[in-house]
């Protein structure tokens, strides 16, 4: 099991500031979802978004006030959702609003409209591109669980592949402590950090923008968010693109228990052959089998003697976290290969390389990300609550698919101990919706193709573009085939008549220079 986003340690996230909102009538009414949320109180429906320049300069930002609980909007204090926008570059060609969201759950979406506008001038001309930090995240009202030291111990200390009774007990104790901290620090907020509550925030945002409908682009967890939004507010969506899909027609448990296989597959069938092909550069073995043995040898050495890398203690869990993070994109393969070299012979590595790697590996998961991730994943859909079931299942998965299977007990036992959720069941079928464009690569480690296929088959009217390779997030990755399909659909409304395919991006060739394909 792993995070549903490209990890921050291999990528740079945008940041944006917010300012408070004042009241003014909205142009389009917010509607209640099918689960029966009551009408929106005027203090929310009639607020004005007080737009001001964001910190990064290219966006406008504001703060939106939302009910803590959309089903009881007058109960409890309000929450703040930070929102952003990039105005359409060509007002004469503007066709509406394109809303986008971030992955995770737990990643920030506030700065993302700037990146999309820069990447896709056609979209920037045709749309006001808008984003937000989901409730619980970033500049919005945040959910708080354990501090960073405790989260580091939860995911980094010891060896999560160790199945001894003492090690299993230690993992279960730490997960219970994490849930205890969430209850203690955010207990009155936890029931409302869900996808269902968030899509009501999205529809209020649409209303305050004065848009009758919005188009939508969402990668990774944002596919779950987008599918829920379209299901609960079907008359409010126009053109929808879902990129790297969670199995949103089923449960989080069913989806996430498929991740050990998909991460192992990506590592063994894509990364290790690439690493062996480039042995002249990285010296990790001339065959995939040799490269895997070298990796496992390094991992065993870290288990016996954790490495102090410029003040950061590196355990086998840090190594596995780095590997699972790097296989999200072929562009990250050289980073992981270089990291293996530094960890295998740290004394020969330049000081700058040691320091940079120590910073990248320091936190296997950020504390703020963990708080929102588990709040959403554990509350949206039911989980098996038997600890003994997860001990048995994780032991089997750690043997067959150790890279991510070793973490299964940590992830699942948090959700097994989570406060029982009152989130409504949302049946996602696609019925009554305009056609939706779905994208997924065949070896995506985080949002596995098997889950995407199930979601596609259960989502009426959707078209699936199957992309070669295993990159997670195939739009905005400089794949011209994918980019053409997405932008033709969002700008011109052209959708493939049937499911189709695109080739994946070539993997990098270190001998040809940075960024050059092999």
Short mmCIF file of C-alpha atoms in Angstrom, two decimals:
data_model
loop_
_atom_site.label_atom_id
_atom_site.label_comp_id
_atom_site.label_asym_id
_atom_site.label_seq_id
_atom_site.Cartn_x
_atom_site.Cartn_y
_atom_site.Cartn_z
CA UNK A 1 0.00 0.00 0.00
CA UNK A 2 1.26 3.42 -0.78
CA UNK A 3 0.36 7.01 -1.40
CA UNK A 4 -1.83 7.89 -4.34
CA UNK A 5 0.24 10.73 -5.75
CA UNK A 6 3.66 11.54 -7.09
CA UNK A 7 5.75 11.98 -3.94
CA UNK A 8 6.96 15.44 -2.99
CA UNK A 9 10.52 14.23 -2.43
CA UNK A 10 10.95 13.69 -6.18
CA UNK A 11 8.89 16.70 -7.29
CA UNK A 12 8.37 20.34 -6.36
CA UNK A 13 4.93 21.45 -5.18
CA UNK A 14 3.53 24.92 -5.79
CA UNK A 15 2.48 27.11 -2.87
CA UNK A 16 -0.17 29.79 -2.68
CA UNK A 17 -1.50 32.21 -0.05
CA UNK A 18 -5.12 32.97 0.90
CA UNK A 19 -7.16 35.85 2.21
CA UNK A 20 -10.56 36.02 3.83
CA UNK A 21 -13.91 36.18 2.04
CA UNK A 22 -16.81 38.60 2.45
CA UNK A 23 -20.49 38.28 1.60
CA UNK A 24 -22.14 38.88 -1.79
CA UNK A 25 -24.87 36.97 -3.68
CA UNK A 26 -23.73 33.98 -5.72
CA UNK A 27 -24.83 33.67 -9.34
CA UNK A 28 -25.79 30.00 -9.40
CA UNK A 29 -27.51 28.07 -6.63
CA UNK A 30 -25.74 25.26 -4.82
CA UNK A 31 -27.81 22.09 -4.91
CA UNK A 32 -28.04 19.30 -2.36
CA UNK A 33 -26.68 15.88 -3.28
CA UNK A 34 -28.83 12.76 -3.57
CA UNK A 35 -28.13 11.80 0.04
CA UNK A 36 -30.40 14.67 1.09
CA UNK A 37 -28.27 17.56 2.35
CA UNK A 38 -30.54 20.48 3.34
CA UNK A 39 -30.49 23.87 1.56
CA UNK A 40 -27.33 25.92 1.99
CA UNK A 41 -27.61 28.66 4.63
CA UNK A 42 -27.33 32.18 3.22
CA UNK A 43 -24.09 32.94 5.06
CA UNK A 44 -22.41 30.34 2.84
CA UNK A 45 -24.41 30.68 -0.39
CA UNK A 46 -24.16 34.49 -0.47
CA UNK A 47 -20.51 34.96 0.48
CA UNK A 48 -18.14 36.70 -1.91
CA UNK A 49 -14.69 35.33 -2.66
CA UNK A 50 -12.24 38.15 -1.96
CA UNK A 51 -9.64 37.43 -4.62
CA UNK A 52 -6.07 38.62 -4.03
CA UNK A 53 -2.75 37.68 -5.66
CA UNK A 54 -1.37 34.37 -4.42
CA UNK A 55 2.14 34.08 -3.12
CA UNK A 56 3.38 32.60 -6.40
CA UNK A 57 2.11 35.64 -8.33
CA UNK A 58 0.42 33.96 -11.30
CA UNK A 59 -2.80 33.00 -9.50
CA UNK A 60 -5.51 34.66 -7.48
CA UNK A 61 -6.41 33.15 -4.12
CA UNK A 62 -9.27 33.47 -1.65
CA UNK A 63 -10.80 31.71 1.34
CA UNK A 64 -14.22 30.08 1.20
CA UNK A 65 -16.28 29.38 4.32
CA UNK A 66 -18.06 25.99 4.32
CA UNK A 67 -20.20 24.08 6.82
CA UNK A 68 -18.36 21.59 8.95
CA UNK A 69 -21.14 19.09 8.19
CA UNK A 70 -23.15 19.60 5.00
CA UNK A 71 -25.96 17.45 6.39
CA UNK A 72 -26.26 19.68 9.48
CA UNK A 73 -24.91 23.01 8.18
CA UNK A 74 -25.90 25.03 11.26
CA UNK A 75 -24.12 22.70 13.68
CA UNK A 76 -20.59 23.50 14.79
CA UNK A 77 -18.10 26.11 13.60
CA UNK A 78 -17.43 26.67 9.90
CA UNK A 79 -14.36 25.39 8.08
CA UNK A 80 -12.16 27.27 5.63
CA UNK A 81 -11.37 25.95 2.16
CA UNK A 82 -8.56 27.77 0.34
CA UNK A 83 -9.32 28.32 -3.37
CA UNK A 84 -7.38 29.61 -6.36
CA UNK A 85 -7.92 30.54 -10.00
CA UNK A 86 -6.09 31.34 -13.21
CA UNK A 87 -8.24 33.57 -15.41
CA UNK A 88 -8.78 32.57 -19.04
CA UNK A 89 -6.10 34.16 -21.20
CA UNK A 90 -8.57 34.92 -24.02
CA UNK A 91 -11.92 36.21 -22.70
CA UNK A 92 -13.40 36.03 -26.21
CA UNK A 93 -12.56 32.30 -26.45
CA UNK A 94 -13.48 31.47 -22.86
CA UNK A 95 -15.89 28.53 -22.64
CA UNK A 96 -16.20 28.21 -18.87
CA UNK A 97 -14.55 26.92 -15.70
CA UNK A 98 -12.16 23.96 -15.49
CA UNK A 99 -11.90 22.73 -11.91
CA UNK A 100 -8.94 20.59 -10.91
CA UNK A 101 -8.01 18.79 -7.71
CA UNK A 102 -4.96 17.12 -6.19
CA UNK A 103 -4.10 13.53 -5.44
CA UNK A 104 -3.43 11.85 -2.15
CA UNK A 105 -5.74 12.28 -0.40
CA UNK A 106 -3.55 14.79 1.40
CA UNK A 107 -1.78 16.70 -1.37
CA UNK A 108 -2.27 20.42 -1.94
CA UNK A 109 -4.19 21.53 -5.03
CA UNK A 110 -4.02 25.27 -4.45
CA UNK A 111 -1.09 26.02 -6.74
CA UNK A 112 -1.91 23.51 -9.47
CA UNK A 113 -3.86 25.77 -11.84
CA UNK A 114 -0.60 27.64 -12.52
CA UNK A 115 1.14 24.47 -13.64
CA UNK A 116 -1.72 23.39 -15.89
CA UNK A 117 -2.04 26.85 -17.44
CA UNK A 118 1.67 26.88 -18.23
CA UNK A 119 1.63 23.34 -19.64
CA UNK A 120 -1.53 23.68 -21.75
CA UNK A 121 -1.99 27.14 -23.34
CA UNK A 122 -5.10 25.88 -25.17
CA UNK A 123 -6.77 25.15 -21.86
CA UNK A 124 -5.52 28.39 -20.34
CA UNK A 125 -7.12 30.33 -23.20
CA UNK A 126 -10.44 28.49 -23.03
CA UNK A 127 -11.00 28.20 -19.28
CA UNK A 128 -10.74 29.86 -15.95
CA UNK A 129 -8.68 27.08 -14.33
CA UNK A 130 -9.52 26.80 -10.65
CA UNK A 131 -8.14 24.73 -7.79
CA UNK A 132 -8.40 24.32 -4.04
CA UNK A 133 -6.93 22.72 -0.96
CA UNK A 134 -9.45 20.10 0.08
CA UNK A 135 -10.84 20.38 3.61
CA UNK A 136 -8.22 18.96 5.97
CA UNK A 137 -5.27 19.94 3.76
CA UNK A 138 -2.67 22.71 3.46
CA UNK A 139 -4.05 26.25 3.63
CA UNK A 140 -7.58 24.99 4.38
CA UNK A 141 -8.74 23.95 7.84
CA UNK A 142 -6.28 21.18 8.63
CA UNK A 143 -6.79 17.86 10.32
CA UNK A 144 -4.02 17.07 12.83
CA UNK A 145 -2.93 13.64 14.07
CA UNK A 146 0.55 12.64 15.29
CA UNK A 147 3.64 14.81 15.13
CA UNK A 148 6.35 14.17 12.55
CA UNK A 149 8.53 12.18 14.94
CA UNK A 150 5.71 9.69 15.61
CA UNK A 151 4.87 9.38 11.90
CA UNK A 152 8.56 8.80 11.13
CA UNK A 153 8.57 5.96 13.68
CA UNK A 154 5.34 4.53 12.25
CA UNK A 155 6.68 4.26 8.70
CA UNK A 156 10.46 4.39 9.12
CA UNK A 157 11.55 2.64 12.30
CA UNK A 158 12.72 -0.99 12.26
CA UNK A 159 11.78 -3.22 9.33
CA UNK A 160 8.15 -3.55 8.27
CA UNK A 161 8.97 -6.90 6.62
CA UNK A 162 9.81 -8.32 10.04
CA UNK A 163 6.91 -10.65 10.95
CA UNK A 164 8.10 -11.63 14.41
CA UNK A 165 5.52 -11.38 17.17
CA UNK A 166 7.40 -8.49 18.75
CA UNK A 167 7.60 -6.55 15.48
CA UNK A 168 3.91 -7.06 14.67
CA UNK A 169 2.93 -5.96 18.18
CA UNK A 170 5.10 -2.85 17.80
CA UNK A 171 3.42 -1.95 14.51
CA UNK A 172 -0.07 -2.40 15.98
CA UNK A 173 0.85 -0.32 19.04
CA UNK A 174 2.09 2.49 16.83
CA UNK A 175 -1.00 2.45 14.62
CA UNK A 176 -3.26 2.57 17.67
CA UNK A 177 -1.21 5.49 19.02
CA UNK A 178 -1.63 7.27 15.69
CA UNK A 179 -5.43 6.85 15.80
CA UNK A 180 -5.43 7.98 19.45
CA UNK A 181 -3.56 11.15 18.44
CA UNK A 182 -6.05 11.80 15.63
CA UNK A 183 -8.95 11.49 18.08
CA UNK A 184 -7.23 13.68 20.63
CA UNK A 185 -6.12 16.43 18.23
CA UNK A 186 -8.98 16.41 15.70
CA UNK A 187 -11.73 14.24 17.15
CA UNK A 188 -14.56 16.68 16.47
CA UNK A 189 -13.34 17.18 12.88
CA UNK A 190 -12.58 13.59 11.81
CA UNK A 191 -16.15 12.59 10.81
CA UNK A 192 -16.27 15.43 8.28
CA UNK A 193 -12.97 14.87 6.45
CA UNK A 194 -14.49 12.71 3.72
CA UNK A 195 -14.84 12.75 -0.04
CA UNK A 196 -18.61 13.17 0.25
CA UNK A 197 -18.26 16.32 2.35
CA UNK A 198 -15.55 17.64 0.00
CA UNK A 199 -17.69 17.38 -3.13
CA UNK A 200 -20.30 19.59 -1.47
CA UNK A 201 -17.50 22.12 -0.92
CA UNK A 202 -16.69 21.84 -4.63
CA UNK A 203 -20.27 22.56 -5.62
CA UNK A 204 -20.42 25.61 -3.37
CA UNK A 205 -17.23 26.80 -5.05
CA UNK A 206 -18.84 26.31 -8.47
CA UNK A 207 -21.83 28.34 -7.31
CA UNK A 208 -19.72 31.19 -5.95
CA UNK A 209 -17.87 31.34 -9.28
CA UNK A 210 -21.22 31.92 -10.99
CA UNK A 211 -20.93 28.81 -13.16
CA UNK A 212 -23.93 26.65 -14.00
CA UNK A 213 -21.55 23.78 -14.85
CA UNK A 214 -17.86 23.05 -14.54
CA UNK A 215 -15.50 20.87 -16.51
CA UNK A 216 -13.04 18.86 -14.45
CA UNK A 217 -9.57 17.36 -14.57
CA UNK A 218 -8.34 15.16 -11.73
CA UNK A 219 -5.41 12.75 -11.33
CA UNK A 220 -5.06 9.88 -8.85
CA UNK A 221 -7.24 10.44 -5.74
CA UNK A 222 -8.85 13.33 -7.62
CA UNK A 223 -10.46 10.69 -9.88
CA UNK A 224 -12.34 9.45 -6.80
CA UNK A 225 -13.27 13.04 -5.96
CA UNK A 226 -14.39 13.74 -9.53
CA UNK A 227 -16.46 10.56 -9.82
CA UNK A 228 -18.21 11.35 -6.53
CA UNK A 229 -18.83 14.96 -7.59
CA UNK A 230 -20.32 13.93 -10.93
CA UNK A 231 -22.48 11.31 -9.20
CA UNK A 232 -23.83 13.64 -6.53
CA UNK A 233 -24.18 16.69 -8.79
CA UNK A 234 -24.80 15.26 -12.27
CA UNK A 235 -26.39 18.43 -13.66
CA UNK A 236 -23.32 20.48 -12.71
CA UNK A 237 -20.65 18.70 -14.78
CA UNK A 238 -19.70 19.29 -18.40
CA UNK A 239 -16.49 17.62 -19.66
CA UNK A 240 -14.69 15.36 -17.18
CA UNK A 241 -11.20 13.83 -17.44
CA UNK A 242 -10.08 11.26 -14.84
CA UNK A 243 -6.37 10.43 -14.97
CA UNK A 244 -4.82 7.40 -13.20
CA UNK A 245 -7.92 5.99 -11.62
CA UNK A 246 -8.70 4.67 -8.20
CA UNK A 247 -11.37 1.96 -8.23
CA UNK A 248 -14.05 4.52 -7.38
CA UNK A 249 -16.95 2.16 -8.09
CA UNK A 250 -15.85 0.00 -5.13
CA UNK A 251 -14.27 0.43 -1.70
CA UNK A 252 -10.93 1.81 -0.60
CA UNK A 253 -10.10 -1.57 0.94
CA UNK A 254 -10.70 -3.43 -2.32
CA UNK A 255 -8.59 -0.92 -4.21
CA UNK A 256 -5.67 -0.58 -1.80
CA UNK A 257 -5.21 -4.31 -1.28
CA UNK A 258 -4.38 -4.46 -4.99
CA UNK A 259 -1.41 -2.12 -4.59
CA UNK A 260 1.22 -4.59 -3.31
CA UNK A 261 1.01 -6.47 -6.62
CA UNK A 262 1.12 -3.32 -8.77
CA UNK A 263 4.09 -1.75 -7.00
CA UNK A 264 6.05 -5.02 -7.16
CA UNK A 265 5.17 -5.40 -10.84
CA UNK A 266 6.38 -1.91 -11.68
CA UNK A 267 9.62 -2.43 -9.75
CA UNK A 268 10.45 -5.86 -11.17
CA UNK A 269 9.15 -5.56 -14.74
CA UNK A 270 10.09 -1.94 -15.49
CA UNK A 271 12.65 -0.50 -13.09
CA UNK A 272 14.98 -3.48 -12.63
CA UNK A 273 15.30 -4.22 -16.39
CA UNK A 274 16.02 -0.51 -16.99
CA UNK A 275 18.60 -0.50 -14.17
CA UNK A 276 20.33 -3.58 -15.61
CA UNK A 277 20.31 -2.08 -19.11
CA UNK A 278 22.16 0.93 -17.69
CA UNK A 279 24.67 -1.00 -15.59
CA UNK A 280 27.53 0.87 -17.26
CA UNK A 281 26.26 4.01 -15.52
CA UNK A 282 24.91 2.72 -12.19
CA UNK A 283 26.84 -0.53 -11.54
CA UNK A 284 23.94 -2.33 -9.86
CA UNK A 285 24.00 -5.55 -11.88
CA UNK A 286 23.93 -6.56 -15.55
CA UNK A 287 20.66 -8.50 -15.34
CA UNK A 288 17.38 -7.75 -13.54
CA UNK A 289 18.08 -10.69 -11.25
CA UNK A 290 21.50 -9.31 -10.31
CA UNK A 291 20.04 -5.83 -9.75
CA UNK A 292 17.30 -7.23 -7.51
CA UNK A 293 19.83 -9.24 -5.51
CA UNK A 294 21.93 -6.08 -5.09
CA UNK A 295 18.85 -4.19 -3.84
CA UNK A 296 17.94 -6.93 -1.38
CA UNK A 297 21.54 -7.11 -0.20
CA UNK A 298 21.55 -3.38 0.51
CA UNK A 299 18.24 -3.72 2.28
CA UNK A 300 19.55 -6.56 4.48
CA UNK A 301 22.62 -4.50 5.37
CA UNK A 302 20.41 -1.57 6.42
CA UNK A 303 18.36 -3.93 8.58
CA UNK A 304 21.46 -5.15 10.41
CA UNK A 305 23.13 -1.74 10.57
CA UNK A 306 20.93 1.30 9.86
CA UNK A 307 22.95 3.99 8.11
CA UNK A 308 23.51 7.42 9.63
CA UNK A 309 23.41 9.58 6.51
CA UNK A 310 24.31 13.11 7.57
CA UNK A 311 22.14 12.88 10.68
CA UNK A 312 19.25 10.96 9.11
CA UNK A 313 19.08 7.30 10.17
CA UNK A 314 18.23 5.23 7.07
CA UNK A 315 16.44 1.91 7.66
CA UNK A 316 15.16 -0.72 5.19
CA UNK A 317 11.80 1.05 5.33
CA UNK A 318 13.35 4.26 4.05
CA UNK A 319 14.82 2.32 1.13
CA UNK A 320 11.47 0.71 0.26
CA UNK A 321 9.72 4.09 0.57
CA UNK A 322 12.24 5.63 -1.82
CA UNK A 323 11.75 2.79 -4.29
CA UNK A 324 7.95 2.86 -4.20
CA UNK A 325 8.04 6.63 -4.61
CA UNK A 326 10.44 6.61 -7.54
CA UNK A 327 8.52 4.08 -9.61
CA UNK A 328 5.61 6.52 -9.98
CA UNK A 329 7.36 7.87 -13.07
CA UNK A 330 10.12 6.67 -15.35
CA UNK A 331 11.54 10.18 -15.04
CA UNK A 332 12.40 9.29 -11.42
CA UNK A 333 14.28 6.08 -12.26
CA UNK A 334 17.69 7.84 -12.44
CA UNK A 335 17.05 9.38 -9.00
CA UNK A 336 16.48 5.96 -7.44
CA UNK A 337 19.46 4.44 -9.27
CA UNK A 338 21.71 7.23 -8.00
CA UNK A 339 20.32 6.80 -4.47
CA UNK A 340 21.19 3.10 -4.53
CA UNK A 341 24.76 4.03 -5.38
CA UNK A 342 25.03 6.53 -2.53
CA UNK A 343 23.51 4.15 0.03
CA UNK A 344 25.69 1.27 -1.15
CA UNK A 345 28.91 3.26 -0.79
CA UNK A 346 28.21 6.42 1.19
CA UNK A 347 31.85 7.15 1.95
CA UNK A 348 32.60 7.58 -1.77
CA UNK A 349 29.62 9.84 -2.44
CA UNK A 350 30.13 13.61 -2.72
CA UNK A 351 28.95 15.45 0.42
CA UNK A 352 26.32 17.34 -1.55
CA UNK A 353 24.83 14.07 -2.84
CA UNK A 354 24.73 12.62 0.67
CA UNK A 355 23.04 15.70 2.08
CA UNK A 356 20.46 15.89 -0.71
CA UNK A 357 19.57 12.21 -0.35
CA UNK A 358 19.32 12.48 3.44
CA UNK A 359 16.74 15.26 3.02
CA UNK A 360 14.74 13.28 0.45
CA UNK A 361 14.61 10.16 2.62
CA UNK A 362 14.18 11.84 6.00
CA UNK A 363 10.39 11.48 6.23
CA UNK A 364 8.81 8.38 4.62
CA UNK A 365 5.48 10.21 4.98
CA UNK A 366 4.81 13.82 5.98
CA UNK A 367 2.71 14.13 9.14
CA UNK A 368 0.17 16.49 7.57
CA UNK A 369 -0.29 14.23 4.57
CA UNK A 370 -0.77 11.19 6.80
CA UNK A 371 -3.46 12.94 8.84
CA UNK A 372 -5.64 13.77 5.84
CA UNK A 373 -4.87 10.55 3.97
CA UNK A 374 -6.13 8.29 6.73
CA UNK A 375 -9.04 10.59 7.62
CA UNK A 376 -10.43 10.21 4.10
CA UNK A 377 -9.45 6.64 3.26
CA UNK A 378 -10.60 5.18 6.58
CA UNK A 379 -13.92 7.08 6.58
CA UNK A 380 -15.16 7.04 2.99
CA UNK A 381 -15.94 3.33 2.76
CA UNK A 382 -15.98 0.44 5.30
CA UNK A 383 -12.90 -1.57 6.29
CA UNK A 384 -12.55 -5.00 7.85
CA UNK A 385 -11.97 -4.25 11.52
CA UNK A 386 -10.38 -7.56 12.54
CA UNK A 387 -6.72 -7.05 13.45
CA UNK A 388 -6.03 -10.77 13.19
CA UNK A 389 -7.32 -10.76 9.60
CA UNK A 390 -4.87 -8.02 8.65
CA UNK A 391 -1.97 -9.72 10.42
CA UNK A 392 -2.58 -12.89 8.38
CA UNK A 393 -3.21 -11.11 5.09
CA UNK A 394 -0.26 -8.73 5.39
CA UNK A 395 2.07 -11.64 6.18
CA UNK A 396 1.07 -13.32 2.91
CA UNK A 397 1.35 -10.09 0.91
CA UNK A 398 4.71 -9.21 2.46
CA UNK A 399 6.05 -12.56 1.21
CA UNK A 400 4.61 -12.38 -2.32
CA UNK A 401 4.90 -8.62 -2.94
CA UNK A 402 7.28 -7.31 -0.27
CA UNK A 403 7.95 -3.80 -1.54
CA UNK A 404 4.49 -2.46 -0.65
CA UNK A 405 3.02 -5.58 0.95
CA UNK A 406 5.20 -5.04 4.00
CA UNK A 407 3.37 -1.77 4.68
CA UNK A 408 -0.10 -3.27 4.39
CA UNK A 409 -0.43 -4.00 8.10
CA UNK A 410 0.41 -0.39 8.97
CA UNK A 411 -2.12 1.11 6.57
CA UNK A 412 -4.92 -1.37 7.20
CA UNK A 413 -4.62 -1.49 10.98
CA UNK A 414 -5.00 2.30 11.15
CA UNK A 415 -8.31 2.00 9.30
CA UNK A 416 -9.33 -1.04 11.38
CA UNK A 417 -8.98 1.08 14.53
CA UNK A 418 -10.47 4.28 13.04
CA UNK A 419 -13.67 5.72 14.56
CA UNK A 420 -16.70 4.22 12.84
CA UNK A 421 -17.79 6.45 9.97
CA UNK A 422 -21.22 7.89 9.27
CA UNK A 423 -20.34 8.84 5.68
CA UNK A 424 -23.19 7.91 3.31
CA UNK A 425 -22.74 5.16 0.75
CA UNK A 426 -22.29 6.71 -2.70
CA UNK A 427 -23.07 4.34 -5.56
CA UNK A 428 -20.97 5.43 -8.53
CA UNK A 429 -22.43 4.14 -11.81
CA UNK A 430 -22.00 6.93 -14.37
CA UNK A 431 -25.70 6.76 -15.25
CA UNK A 432 -27.18 10.07 -16.34
CA UNK A 433 -23.78 11.69 -16.88
CA UNK A 434 -22.19 13.09 -20.02
CA UNK A 435 -19.33 10.94 -21.39
CA UNK A 436 -16.22 10.87 -19.22
CA UNK A 437 -12.65 10.43 -20.51
CA UNK A 438 -10.48 8.10 -18.40
CA UNK A 439 -6.70 7.61 -18.68
CA UNK A 440 -4.51 4.90 -17.14
CA UNK A 441 -1.14 3.29 -17.79
CA UNK A 442 -0.89 -0.49 -17.72
CA UNK A 443 1.87 -0.67 -15.09
CA UNK A 444 0.81 2.27 -12.93
CA UNK A 445 2.01 1.23 -9.46
CA UNK A 446 -0.35 3.36 -7.36
CA UNK A 447 -3.59 3.31 -9.37
CA UNK A 448 -3.34 -0.17 -10.80
CA UNK A 449 -4.80 -0.97 -14.21
CA UNK A 450 -7.02 -3.70 -12.78
CA UNK A 451 -8.79 -1.12 -10.60
CA UNK A 452 -9.07 1.33 -13.49
CA UNK A 453 -10.68 -1.35 -15.65
CA UNK A 454 -13.23 -2.15 -12.95
CA UNK A 455 -14.03 1.53 -12.57
CA UNK A 456 -14.34 1.98 -16.35
CA UNK A 457 -16.63 -1.03 -16.76
CA UNK A 458 -18.81 0.17 -13.91
CA UNK A 459 -18.95 3.80 -15.08
CA UNK A 460 -21.51 4.03 -17.88
CA UNK A 461 -20.52 6.08 -20.91
CA UNK A 462 -16.84 6.39 -20.05
CA UNK A 463 -14.03 6.05 -22.59
CA UNK A 464 -10.70 4.60 -21.47
CA UNK A 465 -7.36 5.50 -23.03
CA UNK A 466 -4.88 2.77 -22.09
CA UNK A 467 -1.31 4.09 -22.01
CA UNK A 468 1.79 1.94 -22.27
CA UNK A 469 4.44 1.91 -19.56
CA UNK A 470 3.72 2.62 -15.93
CA UNK A 471 3.71 6.36 -15.30
CA UNK A 472 1.24 7.64 -12.73
CA UNK A 473 -0.48 10.77 -14.02
CA UNK A 474 -0.19 10.43 -17.80
CA UNK A 475 -1.52 13.87 -18.76
CA UNK A 476 0.93 16.75 -18.19
CA UNK A 477 3.80 14.28 -18.65
CA UNK A 478 4.81 15.31 -22.19
CA UNK A 479 3.05 12.43 -23.92
CA UNK A 480 1.76 14.04 -27.11
CA UNK A 481 -0.80 11.30 -27.81
CA UNK A 482 -2.42 11.66 -24.37
CA UNK A 483 -2.20 15.45 -24.46
CA UNK A 484 -4.01 15.61 -27.79
CA UNK A 485 -6.87 13.41 -26.63
CA UNK A 486 -7.33 15.38 -23.40
CA UNK A 487 -7.15 18.85 -24.92
CA UNK A 488 -9.30 17.99 -27.93
CA UNK A 489 -11.96 16.76 -25.52
CA UNK A 490 -11.81 19.64 -23.06
CA UNK A 491 -11.61 22.39 -25.69
CA UNK A 492 -13.45 20.99 -28.71
CA UNK A 493 -15.62 18.31 -27.11
CA UNK A 494 -14.13 15.56 -29.32
CA UNK A 495 -14.19 12.20 -27.57
CA UNK A 496 -12.86 8.91 -28.99
CA UNK A 497 -15.70 6.84 -30.45
CA UNK A 498 -14.44 3.88 -28.43
CA UNK A 499 -11.68 2.91 -26.01
CA UNK A 500 -8.24 3.45 -27.48
CA UNK A 501 -4.52 3.39 -26.67
CA UNK A 502 -1.42 5.57 -26.55
CA UNK A 503 2.19 4.48 -26.36
CA UNK A 504 3.97 5.24 -23.11
CA UNK A 505 6.89 7.63 -22.85
CA UNK A 506 10.33 6.10 -23.44
CA UNK A 507 12.37 5.60 -20.29
CA UNK A 508 15.34 7.94 -19.79
CA UNK A 509 18.77 7.13 -21.19
CA UNK A 510 21.45 8.36 -18.75
CA UNK A 511 24.14 7.98 -21.43
CA UNK A 512 22.28 10.44 -23.68
CA UNK A 513 22.10 13.15 -21.01
CA UNK A 514 19.40 14.39 -18.59
CA UNK A 515 15.85 13.92 -19.80
CA UNK A 516 16.82 11.97 -22.93
CA UNK A 517 14.89 8.76 -23.69
CA UNK A 518 16.62 5.44 -24.16
#
